[in-house]
Amino acid sequence: MAEGIKIIKGNIVFTPSFGQLEVFENSFILIEGKTVKGIYRELPAEYTHMAVTDYQNALIIPGFVDLHFHAPQFANRGLGLDLELLPWLERYTFPEEAKYTNIAYAQAVYKQVVTELWKWGTTRVACFGTIHRAATAKLLELLALAGLGGYVGKVNMDRNSPSSLIETTAQSLADTEDYIKATIDRYELVKPIITPRFVPTCSPELMTGIAKLAQKYNLPVQSHLSENAGEIAWVKELHPECPNYAGVYHRFGLFGQQPTIMAHCIHNDDAEIALMAQSKVYVAHCPYSNNNLASGIAPIRKYLDNGIAVGLGSDVAGGHEVSIARVMTMAVQVSKLKWLATDKSEKFFTIPEVFYLATKGGGSFFGKVGSFEAGYEFDALVIDDSSLEVSACNQYSVEDRLSRFIYIGDYHNIVARYVAGAKIEQPQL
């Protein structure tokens, strides 16, 4: 009966519902294979003979989920952040991504990317690669070898792109299908995802073609939506036949026909919000990037109130932080500015609310991920926050300790990581 069971002990914290922390102090979590079997304050008799991994006073929390990460932009963190989106793409992003035709360069950077994700506690990630099939397959392979979970997309771009970073429509479709075939069954926890960069760089023919591939291979979709006012105006020029930006994706089969993540969603109108809710589109909220590129403050509370699923994204390199804990704090901070800007009508976020977005909120895109409820895959971080203690103060509750780790902790406090029930050591890539 106890075959394949792991037992871990500590202070267990998670959010089974939005904003609702569940705390089990000094308790046991049973993992059977990949999934949580149950949480117990006292170990049931049939398990008392089994070994327990006792993390003592540490916090045990779900692993962090990053719903929007541009792996090839990693070397550009901190560059060009005095620009808005479109000039930043032209001056910094596109020239960097063009380098990924060189597989040796791609492999060197991607090894560092994967190690950083591991280090900062990201256990599942939705990644953009580049237009380059081989380099993108290498990123997928490295994530899998590290034991992390995720989706990795070969980017599609066949118009309005520099000569160094553009495909023909036919080549883009052929390379995407070859990439899918080579990777779809290769690894259990890392899979391909259909990844049009955004409407301005994808022709109608390309969008139609990749939507067919998403259906044919039953794959999810990721892209960008309504990040910047100039971008939105450009989409309107390119597609006057569509009512709005979301309507372009929807028309071409890339908006919820398969599970879909749209990053940013800062300036969506009410019709788009209704379509997002109806199409069950996920929002990847990327507050660092939205600040750095002066894009705006997304109305995340409004999305949640409309039943739209939301997770958090680092959006490297528009965002300069890999840490999803830091993204959580920024999500709280910008929500306070939104609260003030809406005459205090759009309520700001609490730590339990953004903790949910960083775990179960984004995790649900990957299935039963991001919680410690029975049947959920066991993705976890073990947090030793003893270095954050103030010697004269011993009054911190578990909830206080979680908040302090999120605000003032860092990767040094993460002493163990688990993905789908397996302990994941530092990648040796």
XYZ file of C-alpha atoms in Angstrom:
429
model
C 0.000 0.000 0.000
C 2.836 2.409 0.824
C 4.836 1.750 -2.333
C 5.937 4.975 -4.063
C 4.934 7.116 -1.079
C 7.051 10.063 0.097
C 6.343 11.819 3.386
C 7.505 15.390 3.947
C 7.075 17.396 7.124
C 7.087 21.136 7.753
C 4.867 24.214 7.841
C 2.655 23.722 4.800
C 1.070 26.776 3.121
C -1.012 26.984 -0.074
C -4.099 28.658 -1.544
C -6.840 26.228 -2.631
C -8.997 29.203 -3.581
C -8.213 32.787 -4.569
C -6.872 34.756 -1.626
C -7.542 31.969 0.906
C -4.396 30.705 2.639
C -4.489 27.205 4.097
C -1.848 26.695 6.789
C -0.880 23.347 8.322
C 1.799 23.969 10.916
C 4.195 21.152 11.750
C 2.266 18.768 9.494
C 2.862 15.926 7.067
C 2.243 15.892 3.328
C 1.998 12.495 1.645
C 3.004 12.220 -2.003
C 2.159 9.131 -4.013
C 4.204 9.075 -7.220
C 3.770 12.551 -8.664
C 0.707 13.655 -6.751
C -0.407 14.775 -3.322
C -2.301 12.076 -1.438
C -3.170 14.171 1.600
C -2.036 16.479 4.395
C -2.135 15.301 7.995
C -1.433 16.994 11.292
C -0.863 13.509 12.713
C 0.539 10.752 10.518
C -1.997 7.943 9.908
C -1.019 4.654 11.585
C -0.342 2.823 8.320
C 2.459 5.310 7.476
C 4.173 5.624 10.859
C 6.795 3.011 9.954
C 7.913 5.007 6.896
C 10.822 7.431 6.591
C 9.898 11.104 6.849
C 11.839 13.957 5.265
C 11.539 16.447 8.098
C 12.182 20.039 7.095
C 11.490 21.071 10.689
C 10.506 24.751 10.931
C 10.766 25.447 7.182
C 7.843 26.614 5.050
C 6.640 24.241 2.329
C 4.863 26.134 -0.455
C 3.818 25.305 -4.043
C 6.440 25.926 -6.721
C 6.208 29.180 -8.631
C 4.650 29.347 -12.097
C 5.862 31.840 -14.729
C 3.297 32.196 -17.515
C 5.402 34.468 -19.745
C 9.172 34.254 -20.211
C 11.282 35.142 -23.268
C 14.311 32.893 -22.792
C 16.401 34.368 -25.666
C 16.101 37.847 -24.161
C 17.903 36.783 -20.982
C 21.144 38.599 -21.935
C 19.156 41.815 -22.442
C 17.847 42.168 -18.897
C 18.265 45.776 -17.785
C 18.892 47.083 -21.313
C 16.836 49.670 -23.161
C 14.290 50.162 -20.427
C 14.047 53.884 -21.156
C 12.166 52.991 -24.350
C 8.602 51.959 -25.100
C 7.746 48.565 -26.563
C 8.122 48.972 -30.329
C 11.455 50.862 -30.422
C 12.761 48.544 -27.672
C 11.945 45.521 -29.829
C 13.691 47.041 -32.856
C 16.800 48.314 -31.088
C 17.438 45.574 -28.532
C 15.221 42.507 -28.783
C 15.244 41.603 -32.458
C 19.050 41.934 -32.865
C 19.580 39.701 -29.801
C 17.093 37.074 -30.945
C 18.722 36.971 -34.402
C 21.848 35.522 -32.732
C 19.963 32.303 -31.995
C 20.620 30.999 -35.478
C 23.916 30.026 -33.779
C 23.118 26.884 -31.775
C 26.289 27.145 -29.665
C 25.331 30.654 -28.546
C 21.753 29.514 -27.877
C 22.893 26.549 -25.808
C 25.261 28.649 -23.696
C 22.586 31.225 -22.839
C 19.808 28.690 -22.363
C 21.867 26.682 -19.864
C 22.125 29.815 -17.761
C 18.412 30.595 -18.222
C 17.361 27.146 -16.985
C 19.682 27.361 -13.982
C 18.266 30.791 -13.062
C 14.690 29.519 -13.258
C 15.624 26.616 -10.968
C 17.491 28.925 -8.617
C 14.603 31.352 -8.115
C 12.013 28.633 -7.578
C 10.181 28.625 -10.910
C 8.997 25.049 -11.331
C 6.727 25.540 -14.378
C 7.216 28.068 -17.160
C 5.664 29.103 -20.466
C 8.625 30.107 -22.655
C 9.043 31.860 -25.950
C 12.033 30.721 -27.957
C 12.909 32.335 -31.297
C 12.038 31.568 -34.922
C 14.956 29.099 -34.936
C 13.766 25.500 -34.691
C 17.040 23.920 -33.506
C 17.729 26.506 -30.808
C 14.163 26.284 -29.511
C 14.333 22.479 -29.359
C 17.545 22.838 -27.342
C 15.756 25.086 -24.823
C 12.983 22.516 -24.451
C 15.556 19.756 -23.957
C 17.487 21.694 -21.295
C 14.336 22.457 -19.295
C 13.429 18.770 -19.388
C 16.928 17.653 -18.392
C 16.756 20.034 -15.413
C 13.517 18.388 -14.284
C 11.419 21.526 -14.671
C 7.984 21.600 -16.306
C 6.834 23.868 -19.069
C 5.827 24.794 -22.561
C 8.362 26.058 -25.113
C 7.277 27.771 -28.312
C 9.049 28.219 -31.630
C 8.136 31.817 -32.484
C 6.371 32.639 -35.767
C 7.190 35.881 -37.681
C 6.604 36.367 -41.420
C 5.918 40.109 -41.768
C 7.003 43.494 -40.358
C 10.211 41.992 -39.022
C 13.905 42.685 -39.689
C 15.629 40.668 -42.418
C 17.729 38.923 -39.780
C 14.622 37.649 -37.942
C 11.927 36.781 -40.469
C 10.556 33.642 -42.103
C 8.552 32.961 -45.198
C 5.045 31.797 -44.389
C 5.726 28.338 -45.823
C 9.011 27.948 -43.949
C 7.480 29.119 -40.687
C 4.697 26.557 -40.962
C 7.037 23.737 -42.022
C 9.566 24.472 -39.272
C 6.810 24.722 -36.673
C 5.361 21.352 -37.634
C 8.815 19.744 -37.696
C 9.499 21.203 -34.248
C 6.196 19.854 -32.925
C 6.812 16.369 -34.313
C 10.312 16.276 -32.825
C 9.272 17.381 -29.335
C 5.622 16.571 -28.628
C 6.250 13.090 -27.197
C 9.860 13.473 -26.207
C 9.461 14.572 -22.589
C 6.706 14.184 -20.050
C 6.848 17.595 -18.385
C 7.974 19.900 -21.214
C 5.891 20.271 -24.370
C 5.690 22.515 -27.434
C 3.220 25.402 -27.644
C 2.047 27.397 -30.674
C 3.665 30.853 -30.445
C 2.790 33.639 -32.883
C 4.901 36.569 -31.676
C 2.022 38.999 -32.045
C -0.415 40.057 -34.752
C 1.865 42.678 -36.386
C 4.511 40.050 -37.243
C 2.128 37.284 -38.389
C 0.254 37.330 -41.691
C -3.332 36.062 -41.921
C -2.042 33.009 -43.815
C 0.454 32.229 -41.066
C -2.070 32.690 -38.268
C -4.541 30.435 -40.070
C -1.844 27.794 -40.613
C -0.536 27.677 -37.061
C -4.095 27.571 -35.706
C -4.592 24.433 -37.801
C -1.412 22.975 -36.294
C -2.688 23.766 -32.789
C -5.873 21.822 -33.574
C -4.108 18.978 -35.389
C -1.685 18.314 -32.530
C -3.981 19.469 -29.701
C -1.521 22.124 -28.526
C -2.022 25.307 -26.508
C -1.274 28.806 -27.821
C 0.599 31.793 -26.358
C 1.035 35.346 -27.589
C 0.745 39.031 -26.631
C -2.355 41.215 -26.450
C -2.899 44.956 -26.001
C 0.426 45.717 -24.350
C 1.059 49.175 -25.771
C -1.010 51.953 -27.363
C 1.211 52.138 -30.466
C 0.957 48.368 -30.942
C -2.854 48.478 -30.692
C -3.056 51.285 -33.274
C -0.794 49.272 -35.590
C -3.025 46.202 -35.310
C -6.055 48.378 -36.130
C -4.283 49.605 -39.294
C -3.370 46.057 -40.311
C -6.823 44.593 -39.605
C -9.564 47.219 -39.990
C -11.982 44.353 -40.698
C -11.741 43.163 -37.064
C -13.532 44.914 -34.189
C -10.476 44.906 -31.912
C -7.078 43.300 -31.272
C -8.507 40.192 -29.556
C -10.878 39.813 -32.480
C -7.938 39.303 -34.860
C -6.650 36.316 -32.906
C -10.186 34.977 -32.557
C -10.891 35.306 -36.278
C -7.811 33.254 -37.117
C -8.421 30.530 -34.526
C -5.848 31.583 -31.919
C -8.053 32.775 -29.059
C -9.320 29.973 -26.888
C -10.087 27.462 -29.606
C -7.154 25.720 -27.880
C -6.012 26.650 -24.330
C -4.520 30.128 -24.726
C -2.273 32.486 -22.739
C -2.257 36.167 -23.674
C 0.433 38.287 -22.029
C -0.158 41.834 -20.740
C -3.813 42.641 -21.661
C -3.402 46.182 -20.389
C -5.773 48.120 -22.636
C -8.582 45.699 -23.508
C -12.076 47.083 -24.027
C -15.251 45.558 -22.604
C -15.985 43.586 -25.781
C -12.525 42.015 -25.633
C -12.937 41.208 -21.953
C -16.221 39.450 -22.703
C -14.534 37.480 -25.493
C -11.631 36.575 -23.184
C -14.059 35.250 -20.564
C -16.148 33.372 -23.120
C -13.027 31.866 -24.743
C -11.425 30.950 -21.393
C -8.233 32.817 -22.305
C -5.595 33.101 -19.570
C -3.968 36.450 -18.810
C -0.250 36.486 -18.001
C 0.134 39.568 -15.796
C 3.641 41.041 -16.176
C 3.867 44.096 -13.908
C 7.648 44.629 -14.104
C 7.602 44.736 -17.888
C 4.488 46.896 -17.973
C 6.301 49.418 -15.776
C 9.703 49.209 -17.475
C 8.333 49.816 -20.975
C 5.791 52.409 -19.744
C 2.968 50.277 -21.088
C 0.397 50.794 -18.320
C -1.289 49.038 -15.400
C -3.416 46.054 -16.374
C -6.941 45.894 -14.857
C -6.318 42.497 -13.282
C -9.030 42.753 -10.638
C -11.542 43.435 -13.404
C -10.431 40.286 -15.246
C -10.798 38.157 -12.144
C -14.218 39.669 -11.425
C -15.200 38.623 -14.971
C -14.128 35.031 -14.387
C -10.923 35.250 -16.433
C -8.001 33.087 -15.271
C -4.836 35.015 -14.405
C -1.262 33.974 -13.686
C 1.942 35.958 -13.274
C 4.775 36.419 -15.763
C 8.305 37.726 -15.388
C 8.359 38.715 -19.092
C 12.139 38.639 -19.237
C 13.572 40.888 -20.648
C 10.871 43.554 -20.620
C 10.843 42.517 -16.980
C 14.289 42.421 -15.401
C 13.505 39.989 -12.558
C 13.403 36.187 -12.905
C 11.985 35.868 -9.381
C 8.232 35.257 -9.318
C 8.266 36.263 -5.618
C 9.391 39.722 -6.728
C 6.779 39.740 -9.481
C 4.190 39.082 -6.742
C 5.264 42.125 -4.756
C 5.211 44.319 -7.862
C 1.723 43.018 -8.712
C 0.574 44.188 -5.273
C 2.282 47.559 -5.651
C 0.876 48.408 -9.090
C -2.584 47.296 -7.968
C -2.403 50.001 -5.294
C -1.694 52.596 -7.975
C -4.629 51.211 -9.976
C -6.799 51.470 -6.849
C -5.913 55.146 -6.549
C -6.311 55.773 -10.290
C -9.823 54.245 -10.256
C -10.956 56.458 -7.377
C -10.455 53.458 -5.059
C -13.017 51.364 -6.923
C -10.689 48.607 -8.191
C -9.540 46.947 -4.980
C -5.797 46.360 -4.635
C -4.291 42.907 -4.142
C -3.201 41.177 -0.978
C -0.292 38.762 -0.588
C -2.608 35.707 -0.353
C -4.238 36.805 -3.621
C -1.016 37.219 -5.599
C 0.376 34.051 -4.007
C -2.605 32.254 -5.555
C -1.890 33.865 -8.959
C 1.760 32.754 -8.731
C 0.869 29.151 -7.898
C -2.589 27.708 -8.575
C -3.719 30.603 -10.794
C -1.016 30.083 -13.403
C -0.508 26.446 -12.492
C -3.985 25.485 -13.652
C -2.832 26.071 -17.233
C -0.605 23.002 -16.761
C -3.370 20.859 -15.245
C -3.674 20.057 -11.536
C -0.643 22.148 -10.591
C 0.007 24.866 -8.021
C -1.774 23.559 -4.933
C -1.397 20.848 -2.295
C -4.970 19.602 -2.585
C -5.284 15.841 -3.016
C -4.652 14.803 -6.624
C -2.460 17.800 -7.464
C 1.033 17.239 -8.820
C 3.524 17.924 -6.052
C 5.476 21.001 -7.168
C 6.984 22.551 -4.060
C 9.600 24.863 -2.613
C 11.044 24.398 0.854
C 11.829 27.771 2.400
C 14.328 28.186 5.241
C 13.628 31.754 6.301
C 15.741 31.665 9.462
C 18.126 34.245 7.924
C 15.209 36.710 7.806
C 14.498 36.493 11.534
C 14.892 39.521 13.763
C 16.542 38.227 16.913
C 14.469 40.320 19.359
C 11.192 39.383 17.657
C 9.882 35.833 17.699
C 6.245 36.642 17.063
C 5.970 35.928 13.334
C 3.109 33.658 12.323
C 3.468 31.308 9.363
C 1.441 33.807 7.314
C 3.818 36.597 8.369
C 6.815 34.466 7.465
C 5.426 33.786 3.995
C 4.894 37.509 3.417
C 8.410 38.327 4.614
C 9.947 35.678 2.360
C 8.045 37.050 -0.631
C 9.110 40.630 0.094
C 12.638 40.313 1.483
C 13.771 36.733 0.853
C 15.698 35.458 -2.155
C 16.943 32.231 -3.716
C 19.272 31.549 -0.769
C 16.165 30.796 1.300
C 14.984 28.063 -1.100
C 16.633 24.905 0.204
C 14.734 22.263 -1.796
C 12.618 22.139 -4.940
C 10.195 19.461 -6.130
C 8.495 19.067 -9.512
C 5.802 16.406 -10.055
C 6.905 14.595 -6.909
C 10.621 14.486 -7.754
C 13.262 16.466 -5.865
C 15.160 18.622 -8.343
C 18.794 19.369 -7.609
C 20.816 22.161 -9.246
C 20.922 21.449 -13.010
C 24.157 19.940 -14.311
C 23.812 20.974 -17.944
